[in-house]
XYZ file of C-alpha atoms in Angstrom:
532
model
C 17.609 38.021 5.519
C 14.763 35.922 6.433
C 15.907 33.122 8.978
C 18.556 35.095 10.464
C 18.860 36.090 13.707
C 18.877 39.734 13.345
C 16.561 41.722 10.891
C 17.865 42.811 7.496
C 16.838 45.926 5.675
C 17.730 46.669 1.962
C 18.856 50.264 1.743
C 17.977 51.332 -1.880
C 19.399 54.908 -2.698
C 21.928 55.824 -5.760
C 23.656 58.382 -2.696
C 26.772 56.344 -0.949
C 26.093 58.857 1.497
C 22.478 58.599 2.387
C 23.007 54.579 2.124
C 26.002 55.204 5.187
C 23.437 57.185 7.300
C 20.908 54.663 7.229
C 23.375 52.437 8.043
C 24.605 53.731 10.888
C 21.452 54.721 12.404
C 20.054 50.770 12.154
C 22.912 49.276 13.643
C 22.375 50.682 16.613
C 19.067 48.637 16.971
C 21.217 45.230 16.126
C 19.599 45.393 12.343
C 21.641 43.981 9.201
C 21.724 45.986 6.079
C 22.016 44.988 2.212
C 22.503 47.367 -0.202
C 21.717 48.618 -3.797
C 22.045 51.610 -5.964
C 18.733 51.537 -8.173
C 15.457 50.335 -8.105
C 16.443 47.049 -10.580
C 19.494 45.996 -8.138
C 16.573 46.624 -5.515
C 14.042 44.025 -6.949
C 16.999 40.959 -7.363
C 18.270 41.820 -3.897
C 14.846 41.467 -2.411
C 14.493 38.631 -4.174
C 17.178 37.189 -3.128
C 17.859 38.362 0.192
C 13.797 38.945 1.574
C 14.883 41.054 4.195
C 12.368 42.661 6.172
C 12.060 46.080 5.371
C 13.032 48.116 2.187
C 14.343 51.356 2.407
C 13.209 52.932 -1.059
C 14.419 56.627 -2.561
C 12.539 57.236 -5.911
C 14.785 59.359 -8.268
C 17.442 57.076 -8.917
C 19.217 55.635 -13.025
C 17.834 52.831 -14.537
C 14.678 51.662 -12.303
C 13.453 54.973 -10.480
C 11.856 54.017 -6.825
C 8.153 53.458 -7.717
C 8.864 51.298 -10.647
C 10.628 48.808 -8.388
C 8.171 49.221 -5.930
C 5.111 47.982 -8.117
C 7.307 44.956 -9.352
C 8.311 43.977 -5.497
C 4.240 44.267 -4.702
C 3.756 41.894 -8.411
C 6.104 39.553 -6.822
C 4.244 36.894 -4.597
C 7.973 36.244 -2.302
C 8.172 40.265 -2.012
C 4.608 41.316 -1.870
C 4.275 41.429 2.015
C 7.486 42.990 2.672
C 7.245 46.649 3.909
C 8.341 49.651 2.195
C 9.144 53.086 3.325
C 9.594 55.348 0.799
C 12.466 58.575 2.161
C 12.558 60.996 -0.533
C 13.241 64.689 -1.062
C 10.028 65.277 -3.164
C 7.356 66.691 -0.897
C 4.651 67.718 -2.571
C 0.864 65.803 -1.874
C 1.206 64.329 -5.550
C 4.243 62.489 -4.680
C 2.916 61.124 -1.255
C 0.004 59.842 -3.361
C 2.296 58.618 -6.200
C 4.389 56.200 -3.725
C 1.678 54.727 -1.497
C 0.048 54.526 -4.506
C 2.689 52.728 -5.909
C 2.677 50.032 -2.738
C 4.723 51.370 -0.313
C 3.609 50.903 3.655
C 5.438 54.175 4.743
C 6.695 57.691 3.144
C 9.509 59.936 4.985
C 10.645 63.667 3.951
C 14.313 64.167 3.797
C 16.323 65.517 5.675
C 15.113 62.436 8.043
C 14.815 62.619 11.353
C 17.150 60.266 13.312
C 14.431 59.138 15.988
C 11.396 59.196 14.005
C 13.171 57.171 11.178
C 14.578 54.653 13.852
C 11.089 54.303 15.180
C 9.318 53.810 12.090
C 11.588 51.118 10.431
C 11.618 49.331 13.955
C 7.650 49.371 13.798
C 8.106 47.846 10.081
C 10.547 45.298 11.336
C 7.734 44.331 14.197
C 5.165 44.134 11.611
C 7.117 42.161 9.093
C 8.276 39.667 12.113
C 4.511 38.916 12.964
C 3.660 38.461 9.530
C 6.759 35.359 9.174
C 5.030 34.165 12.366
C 1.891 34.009 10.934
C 2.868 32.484 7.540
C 5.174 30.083 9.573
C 2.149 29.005 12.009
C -0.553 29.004 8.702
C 2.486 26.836 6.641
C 2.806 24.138 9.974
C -1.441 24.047 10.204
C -1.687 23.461 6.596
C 1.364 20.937 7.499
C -0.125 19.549 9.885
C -3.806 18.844 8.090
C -2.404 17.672 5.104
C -0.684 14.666 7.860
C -3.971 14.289 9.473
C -5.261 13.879 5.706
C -3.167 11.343 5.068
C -3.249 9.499 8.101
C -6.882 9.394 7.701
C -6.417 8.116 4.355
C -4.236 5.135 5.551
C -6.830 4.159 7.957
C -9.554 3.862 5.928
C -7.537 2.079 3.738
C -5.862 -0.341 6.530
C -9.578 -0.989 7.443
C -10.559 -2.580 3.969
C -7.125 -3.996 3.046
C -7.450 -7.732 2.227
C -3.803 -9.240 2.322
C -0.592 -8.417 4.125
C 0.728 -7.399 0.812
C -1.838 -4.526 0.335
C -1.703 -3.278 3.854
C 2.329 -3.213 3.629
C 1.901 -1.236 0.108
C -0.455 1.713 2.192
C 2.195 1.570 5.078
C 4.824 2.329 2.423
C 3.570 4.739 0.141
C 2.280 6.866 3.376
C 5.092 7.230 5.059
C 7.107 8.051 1.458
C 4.128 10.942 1.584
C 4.731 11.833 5.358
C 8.615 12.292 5.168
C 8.787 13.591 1.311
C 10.929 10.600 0.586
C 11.840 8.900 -3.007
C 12.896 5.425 -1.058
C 10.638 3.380 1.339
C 10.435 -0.225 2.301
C 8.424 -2.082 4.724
C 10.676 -5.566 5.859
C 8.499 -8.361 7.520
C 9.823 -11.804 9.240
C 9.846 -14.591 7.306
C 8.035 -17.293 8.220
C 11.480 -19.244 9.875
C 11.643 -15.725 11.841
C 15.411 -16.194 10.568
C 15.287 -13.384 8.016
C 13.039 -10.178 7.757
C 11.667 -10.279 4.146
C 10.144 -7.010 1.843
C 6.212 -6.651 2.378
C 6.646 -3.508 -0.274
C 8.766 -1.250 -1.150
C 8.973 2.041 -2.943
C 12.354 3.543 -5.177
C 13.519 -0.081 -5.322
C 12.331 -2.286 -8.526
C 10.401 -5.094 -7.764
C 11.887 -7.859 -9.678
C 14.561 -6.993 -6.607
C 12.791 -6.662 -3.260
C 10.347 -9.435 -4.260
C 13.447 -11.548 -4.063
C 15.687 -10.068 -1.379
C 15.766 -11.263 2.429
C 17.806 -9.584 5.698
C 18.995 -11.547 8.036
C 18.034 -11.148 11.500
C 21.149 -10.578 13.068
C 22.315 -8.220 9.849
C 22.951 -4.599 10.605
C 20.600 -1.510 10.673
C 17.375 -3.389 10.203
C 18.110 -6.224 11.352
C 19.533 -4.339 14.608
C 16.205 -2.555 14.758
C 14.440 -5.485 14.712
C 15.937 -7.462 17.668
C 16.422 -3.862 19.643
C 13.241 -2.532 19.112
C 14.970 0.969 18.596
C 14.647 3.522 15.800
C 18.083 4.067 13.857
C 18.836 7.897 12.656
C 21.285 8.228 10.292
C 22.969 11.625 9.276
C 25.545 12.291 6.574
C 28.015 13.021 9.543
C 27.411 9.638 10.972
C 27.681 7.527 7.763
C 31.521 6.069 8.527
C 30.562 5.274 11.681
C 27.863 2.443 10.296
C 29.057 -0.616 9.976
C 26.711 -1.813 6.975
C 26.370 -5.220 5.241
C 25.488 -5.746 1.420
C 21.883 -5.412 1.957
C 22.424 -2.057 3.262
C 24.890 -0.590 0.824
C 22.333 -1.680 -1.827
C 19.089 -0.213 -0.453
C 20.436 2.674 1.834
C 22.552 3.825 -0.676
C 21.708 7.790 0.281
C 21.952 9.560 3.186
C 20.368 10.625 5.671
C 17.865 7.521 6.750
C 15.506 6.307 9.726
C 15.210 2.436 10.393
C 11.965 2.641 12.348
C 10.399 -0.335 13.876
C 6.586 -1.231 13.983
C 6.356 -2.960 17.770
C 3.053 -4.823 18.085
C 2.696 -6.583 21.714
C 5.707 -7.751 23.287
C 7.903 -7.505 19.948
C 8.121 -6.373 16.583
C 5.981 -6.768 13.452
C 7.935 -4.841 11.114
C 10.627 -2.480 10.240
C 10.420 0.836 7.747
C 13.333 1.635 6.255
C 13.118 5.001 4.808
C 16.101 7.333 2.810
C 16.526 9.591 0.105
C 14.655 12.411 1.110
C 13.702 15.034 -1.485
C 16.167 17.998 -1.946
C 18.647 15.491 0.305
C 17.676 17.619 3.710
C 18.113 16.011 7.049
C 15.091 14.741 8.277
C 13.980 17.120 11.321
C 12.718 16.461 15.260
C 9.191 17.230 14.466
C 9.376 14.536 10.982
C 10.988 11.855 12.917
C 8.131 12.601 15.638
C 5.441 12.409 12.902
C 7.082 8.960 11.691
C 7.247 7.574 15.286
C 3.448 8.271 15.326
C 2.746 6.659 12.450
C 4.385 4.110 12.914
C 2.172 3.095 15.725
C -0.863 3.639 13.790
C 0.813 1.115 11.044
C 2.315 -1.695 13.241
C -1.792 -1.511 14.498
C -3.029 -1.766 10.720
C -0.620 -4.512 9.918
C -1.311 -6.543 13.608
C -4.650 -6.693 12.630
C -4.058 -7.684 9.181
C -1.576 -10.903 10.594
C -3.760 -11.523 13.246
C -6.656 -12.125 10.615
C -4.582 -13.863 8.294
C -3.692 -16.458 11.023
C -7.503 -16.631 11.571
C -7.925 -17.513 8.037
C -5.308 -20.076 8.050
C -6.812 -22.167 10.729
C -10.406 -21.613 9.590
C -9.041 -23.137 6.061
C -7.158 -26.005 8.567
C -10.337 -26.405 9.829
C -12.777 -26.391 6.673
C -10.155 -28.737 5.125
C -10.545 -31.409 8.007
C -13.547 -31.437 7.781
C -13.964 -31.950 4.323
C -12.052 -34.862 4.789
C -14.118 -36.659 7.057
C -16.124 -37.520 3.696
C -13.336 -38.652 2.181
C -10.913 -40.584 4.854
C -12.783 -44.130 4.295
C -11.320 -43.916 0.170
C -7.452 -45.420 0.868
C -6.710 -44.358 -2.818
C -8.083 -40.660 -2.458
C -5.503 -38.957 -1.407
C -5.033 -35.612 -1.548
C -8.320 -35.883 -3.768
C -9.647 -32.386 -1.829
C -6.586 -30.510 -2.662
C -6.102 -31.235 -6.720
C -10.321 -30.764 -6.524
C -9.506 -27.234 -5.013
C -6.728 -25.950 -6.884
C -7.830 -27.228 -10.530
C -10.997 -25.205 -9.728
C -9.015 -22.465 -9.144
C -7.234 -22.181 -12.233
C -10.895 -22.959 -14.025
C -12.230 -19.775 -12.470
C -9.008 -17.255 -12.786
C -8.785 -18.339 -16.689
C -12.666 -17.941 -17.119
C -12.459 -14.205 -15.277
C -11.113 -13.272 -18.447
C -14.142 -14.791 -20.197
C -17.135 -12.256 -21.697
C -19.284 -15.344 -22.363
C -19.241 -15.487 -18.778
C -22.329 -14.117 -17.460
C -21.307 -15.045 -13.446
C -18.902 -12.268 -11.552
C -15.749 -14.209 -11.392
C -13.721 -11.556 -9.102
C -11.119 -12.048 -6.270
C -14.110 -12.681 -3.402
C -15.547 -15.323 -5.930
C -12.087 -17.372 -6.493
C -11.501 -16.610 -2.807
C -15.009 -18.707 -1.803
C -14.317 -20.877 -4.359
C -10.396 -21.937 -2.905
C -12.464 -22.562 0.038
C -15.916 -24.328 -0.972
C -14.535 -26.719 -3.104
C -13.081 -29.307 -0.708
C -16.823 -29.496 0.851
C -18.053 -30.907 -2.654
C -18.556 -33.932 -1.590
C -19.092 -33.591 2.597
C -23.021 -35.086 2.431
C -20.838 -38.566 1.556
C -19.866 -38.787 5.213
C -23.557 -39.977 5.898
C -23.492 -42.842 3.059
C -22.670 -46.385 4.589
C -19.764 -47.825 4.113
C -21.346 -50.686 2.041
C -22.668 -48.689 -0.575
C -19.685 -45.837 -0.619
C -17.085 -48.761 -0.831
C -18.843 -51.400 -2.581
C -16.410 -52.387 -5.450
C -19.042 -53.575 -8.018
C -22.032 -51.624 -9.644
C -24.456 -50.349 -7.612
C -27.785 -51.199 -7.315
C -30.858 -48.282 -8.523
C -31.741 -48.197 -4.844
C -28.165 -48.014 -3.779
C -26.847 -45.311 -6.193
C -30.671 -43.288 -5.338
C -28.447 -43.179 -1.539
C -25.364 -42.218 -3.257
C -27.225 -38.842 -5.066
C -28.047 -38.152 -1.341
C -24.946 -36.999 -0.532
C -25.839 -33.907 -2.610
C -28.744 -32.838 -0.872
C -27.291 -34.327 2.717
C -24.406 -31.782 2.008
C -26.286 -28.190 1.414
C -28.053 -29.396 4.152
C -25.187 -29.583 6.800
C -23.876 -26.284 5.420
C -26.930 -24.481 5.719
C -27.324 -25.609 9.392
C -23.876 -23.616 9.720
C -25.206 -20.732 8.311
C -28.530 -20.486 9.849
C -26.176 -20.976 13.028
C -25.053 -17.279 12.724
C -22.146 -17.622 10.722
C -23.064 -16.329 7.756
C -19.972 -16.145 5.251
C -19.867 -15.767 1.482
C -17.836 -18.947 1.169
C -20.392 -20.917 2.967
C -22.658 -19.724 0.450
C -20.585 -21.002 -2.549
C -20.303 -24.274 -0.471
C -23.685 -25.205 -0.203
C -23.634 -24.124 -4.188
C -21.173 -26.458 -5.132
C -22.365 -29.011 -2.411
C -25.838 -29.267 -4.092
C -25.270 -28.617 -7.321
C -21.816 -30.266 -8.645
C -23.670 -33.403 -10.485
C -26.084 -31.673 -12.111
C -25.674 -31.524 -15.803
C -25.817 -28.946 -18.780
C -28.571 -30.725 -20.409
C -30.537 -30.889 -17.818
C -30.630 -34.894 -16.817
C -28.372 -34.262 -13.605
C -29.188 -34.488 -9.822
C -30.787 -33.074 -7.500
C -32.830 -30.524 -9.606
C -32.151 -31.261 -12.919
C -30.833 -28.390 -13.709
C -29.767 -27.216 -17.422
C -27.115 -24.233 -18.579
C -26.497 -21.408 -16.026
C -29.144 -22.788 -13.890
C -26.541 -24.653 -12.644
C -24.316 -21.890 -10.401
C -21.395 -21.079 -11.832
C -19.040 -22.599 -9.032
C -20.701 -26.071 -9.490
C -20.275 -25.869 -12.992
C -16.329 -25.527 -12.467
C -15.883 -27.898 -9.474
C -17.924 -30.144 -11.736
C -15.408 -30.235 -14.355
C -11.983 -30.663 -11.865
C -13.970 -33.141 -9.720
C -14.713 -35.266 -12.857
C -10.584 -35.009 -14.144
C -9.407 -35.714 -11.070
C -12.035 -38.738 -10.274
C -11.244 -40.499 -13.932
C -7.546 -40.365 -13.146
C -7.038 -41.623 -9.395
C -8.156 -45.261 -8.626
C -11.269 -46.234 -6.939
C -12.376 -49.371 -5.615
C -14.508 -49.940 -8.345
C -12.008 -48.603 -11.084
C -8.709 -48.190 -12.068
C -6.578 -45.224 -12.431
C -6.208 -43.425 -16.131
C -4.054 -40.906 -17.790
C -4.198 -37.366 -18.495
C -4.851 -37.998 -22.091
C -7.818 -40.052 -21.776
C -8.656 -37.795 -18.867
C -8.977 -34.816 -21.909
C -11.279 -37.119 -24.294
C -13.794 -37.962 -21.677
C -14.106 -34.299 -20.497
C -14.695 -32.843 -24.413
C -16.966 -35.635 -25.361
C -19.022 -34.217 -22.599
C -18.844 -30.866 -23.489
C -22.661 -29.398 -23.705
C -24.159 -32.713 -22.178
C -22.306 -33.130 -18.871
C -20.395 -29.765 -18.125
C -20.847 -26.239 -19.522
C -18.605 -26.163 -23.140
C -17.158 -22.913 -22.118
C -15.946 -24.342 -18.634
C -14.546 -27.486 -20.847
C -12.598 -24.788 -23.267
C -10.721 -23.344 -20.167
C -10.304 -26.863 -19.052
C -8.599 -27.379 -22.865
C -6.568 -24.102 -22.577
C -5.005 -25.429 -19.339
C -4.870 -29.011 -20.190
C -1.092 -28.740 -19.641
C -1.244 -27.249 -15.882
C -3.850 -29.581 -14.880
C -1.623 -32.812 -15.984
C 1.185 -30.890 -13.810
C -0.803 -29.759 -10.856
C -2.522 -33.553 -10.714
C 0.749 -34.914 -10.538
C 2.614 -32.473 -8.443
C 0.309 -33.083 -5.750
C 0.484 -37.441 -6.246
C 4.577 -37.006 -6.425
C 3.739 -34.722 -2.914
C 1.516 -37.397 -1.289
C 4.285 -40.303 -2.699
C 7.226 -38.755 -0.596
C 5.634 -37.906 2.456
C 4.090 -41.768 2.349
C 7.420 -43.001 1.710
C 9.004 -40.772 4.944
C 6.126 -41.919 7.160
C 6.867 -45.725 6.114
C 10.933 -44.820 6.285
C 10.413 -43.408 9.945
C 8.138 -46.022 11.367
């Protein structure tokens, strides 16, 4: 049988006696024999035993010799297999008939001891280097459909945008890699107390979204703080101490709790289980996974690392928006309710046909981060005309516009300082543009309709909410509700009527995100004053 250690040969002859001969005569070369008694007990042997040679007589009941022959050459797991035909029939008809027929080999009886020996050990040979051959074309084609797929997950870990999306490629790979129905990628939190799912695979989402490990918990948790791989047999499972988490998610055997190290510790851990056809997982898989997992915990590094960068660019963007806005007392966190009403403006209006601006992920990306630097030109305004409680003056409020211009101005000097980014694009947009007006009778330009760029025409709206509903030195706070009249009343003068129609859709999580963010600023005013 293929995969044993010694050679088997079917002997197919209706004669007990010829069958015994044949026998006898292969043992003595260490050879295992199978047996049948017509050509159709031949063909489901073969089948099921694919030994390595087939003995074949020809006149035999039901399925004669050549019959079975063409089926076991029809048959792709039987094709390759050699066949010697013995037979009593010697005439050149019947020599034609059988090689004819697909057989490798024809013998006269009476056989000759040595000659038959010899020929059925030069079949054996032949059939052995064939198995070699398939086995060494089967790992190649093994081991390029792993270099395919590794290749994929590069290319992919090269454009992925979020932690999220990189964890989803690190997942579904390895399920690929290892043939396995259950994956899941587990990140630290941000307390570094628990390990948290970046994806997962086999598990429904409503349930890893909302599942955490502890640190200190077992398997993956162990993994973790040890930095060392965790193989898990059938034979081994009593001897795991597992907690909850683990009886949930590793409810099959066998598994591998592989860590992704990055540095001086680790990033990640893959948990991966339920392997199709519930096989052990083998040296050379759990060699494949340790390679890949390098690869990953290299994808995913990067992808942290740039988040971080992101985070303190935004800290940074952020403070210095601010510096426009830190003489205002009443202001507050003015840049923040600015930033995320424009976001919901712009994810509703994606959705939009009327719409002829691209609103896709890059654009509400930009926009999350231009929008505090609406109003950064106002750090060059004097205090005497930014804080002057009464009306202003032509002259003065000509020096207010300023700040418009002032502010494209400063952000193109970034720009033209080498660091050209989209978002700083969007900012001098939204810098320059955000009082202009649909009609036309706004500033700088005097811009009308989608002259105006789209991200001034949003920011334009949540600037204007928020403004009529915080106080000023020169006015006093109002509600949401009057907030809502003064907004549609300006609908195709002021602001773009299909910007004001999201606005009215979303009237209800603008009132809530507005005063989330004034109940946020209350309480940490009230723990400064209470810890002072």
């Amino acid at each position: 049988m293929e995969g044993n250690d010694a050679p088997t040969v079917l002997l197919v002859d209706d004669c007990p006696a010829n069958r015994r001969l044949f026998e006898r005569l292969l043992v003595k070369d260490g050879l295992v024999t199978v047996h049948a008694v017509n050509g159709q007990e031949a063909v489901e042997l073969a089948t099921q035993h694919l030994p390595h040679v087939i003995i074949m007589d020809i006149m035999m009941p039901v399925m004669d010799g050549l019959e079975a022959t063409r089926r076991l050459r029809a048959d792709p797991r039987t094709a390759r297999i050699p066949i010697i035909i013995v037979s009593a029939k010697t005439d050149q008809e019947d020599l034609t008939a059988g090689l004819a027929a697909g057989a490798d080999e024809y013998l006269f009886k009476p056989i000759h001891a040595r000659e038959f020996r010899l020929r059925v050990r030069s079949m054996v040979r032949l059939r052995e280097a064939q198995l070699d051959l398939e086995r060494a074309n089967a790992s190649l084609s093994q081991q390029t459909c792993i270099l395919a797929r590794l290749n994929e997950f590069s290319e992919s870990a090269l454009v992925a945008d979020s932690i999220e999306s990189n964890c989803r490629h690190i997942v579904e790979t390895a399920s690929q890699l290892l043939d396995s129905r259950r994956v899941s990628l587990l990140i630290p939190d941000e307390s570094g107390e628990h390990l948290r799912f970046g994806y997962a695979v086999g598990i429904p989402p409503d349930i890893w979204r909302n599942q955490s490990v502890p640190v200190d918990s077992p398997i993956a948790g162990r993994v973790f703080q040890t930095r060392q791989e965790i193989v898990v047999g059938r034979q081994e499972a009593p001897q795991i101490a597992r907690s909850p988490y683990e009886s949930c998610y590793f409810a099959s055997l066998p598994l591998i709790c592989e860590p992704l190290s990055a540095g001086s510790g680790v990033i990640g851990v893959l948990n991966i289980t339920e392997k199709a056809g519930g096989q052990e997982y083998t040296a050379e898989e759990i060699n494949i996974l340790r390679q890949f997992a390098r690869t990953a915990a290299l994808a995913l590094n990067s992808t942290l690392t740039r988040q971080k960068l992101d985070v303190t660019r935004d800290s940074i963007i952020l403070s210095l928006a601010r510096l426009s806005e830190y003489r205002h007392r009443e202001t507050g966190k003015h840049l923040e309710r600015v930033r995320d009403l424009s976001l919901l403006l712009a994810r509703h209006l994606a959705d939009d046909p009327r719409i002829s601006g691209t609103i896709d992920e890059q654009f509400i990306d930009d926009l999350g981060r231009a929008a505090p630097l609406h109003d950064i030109g106002k750090v060059a305004i004097p205090d005497g005309i930014l804080l002057k409680p009464g009306k202003l003056t032509a002259e003065e409020l000509e020096i207010i516009k300023r700040h418009t211009t002032i502010g494209s101005q400063t952000l193109r000097s970034v720009m033209s300082g080498g660091h050209e980014v989209s978002f700083l694009q969007t900012a001098m947009d939204v810098a320059h543009y955000h009082h202009e007006r649909y009609d036309g009778k706004g500033y700088p330009e005097g811009l009308a309709g989608e002259q105006i760029p789209l991200s001034a025409r949003i920011v334009a709206v949540a600037d204007s909410y928020d403004a009529i509903r915080m106080k000023r030195e020169y006015k006093a706070a109002q509600g949401h509700e009057y907030a809502k009249k003064e907004i549609a009343a300006a609908s195709g003068t002021q602001f773009d009527p299909r910007v004001v129609q999201a606005f009215l859709a979303l009237e209800q999580q603008f009132q809530e995100t507005y005063d989330r963010h004034t109940e946020e600023e209350a309480e940490a005013e009230e723990l400064q004053a209470s810890t002072c």
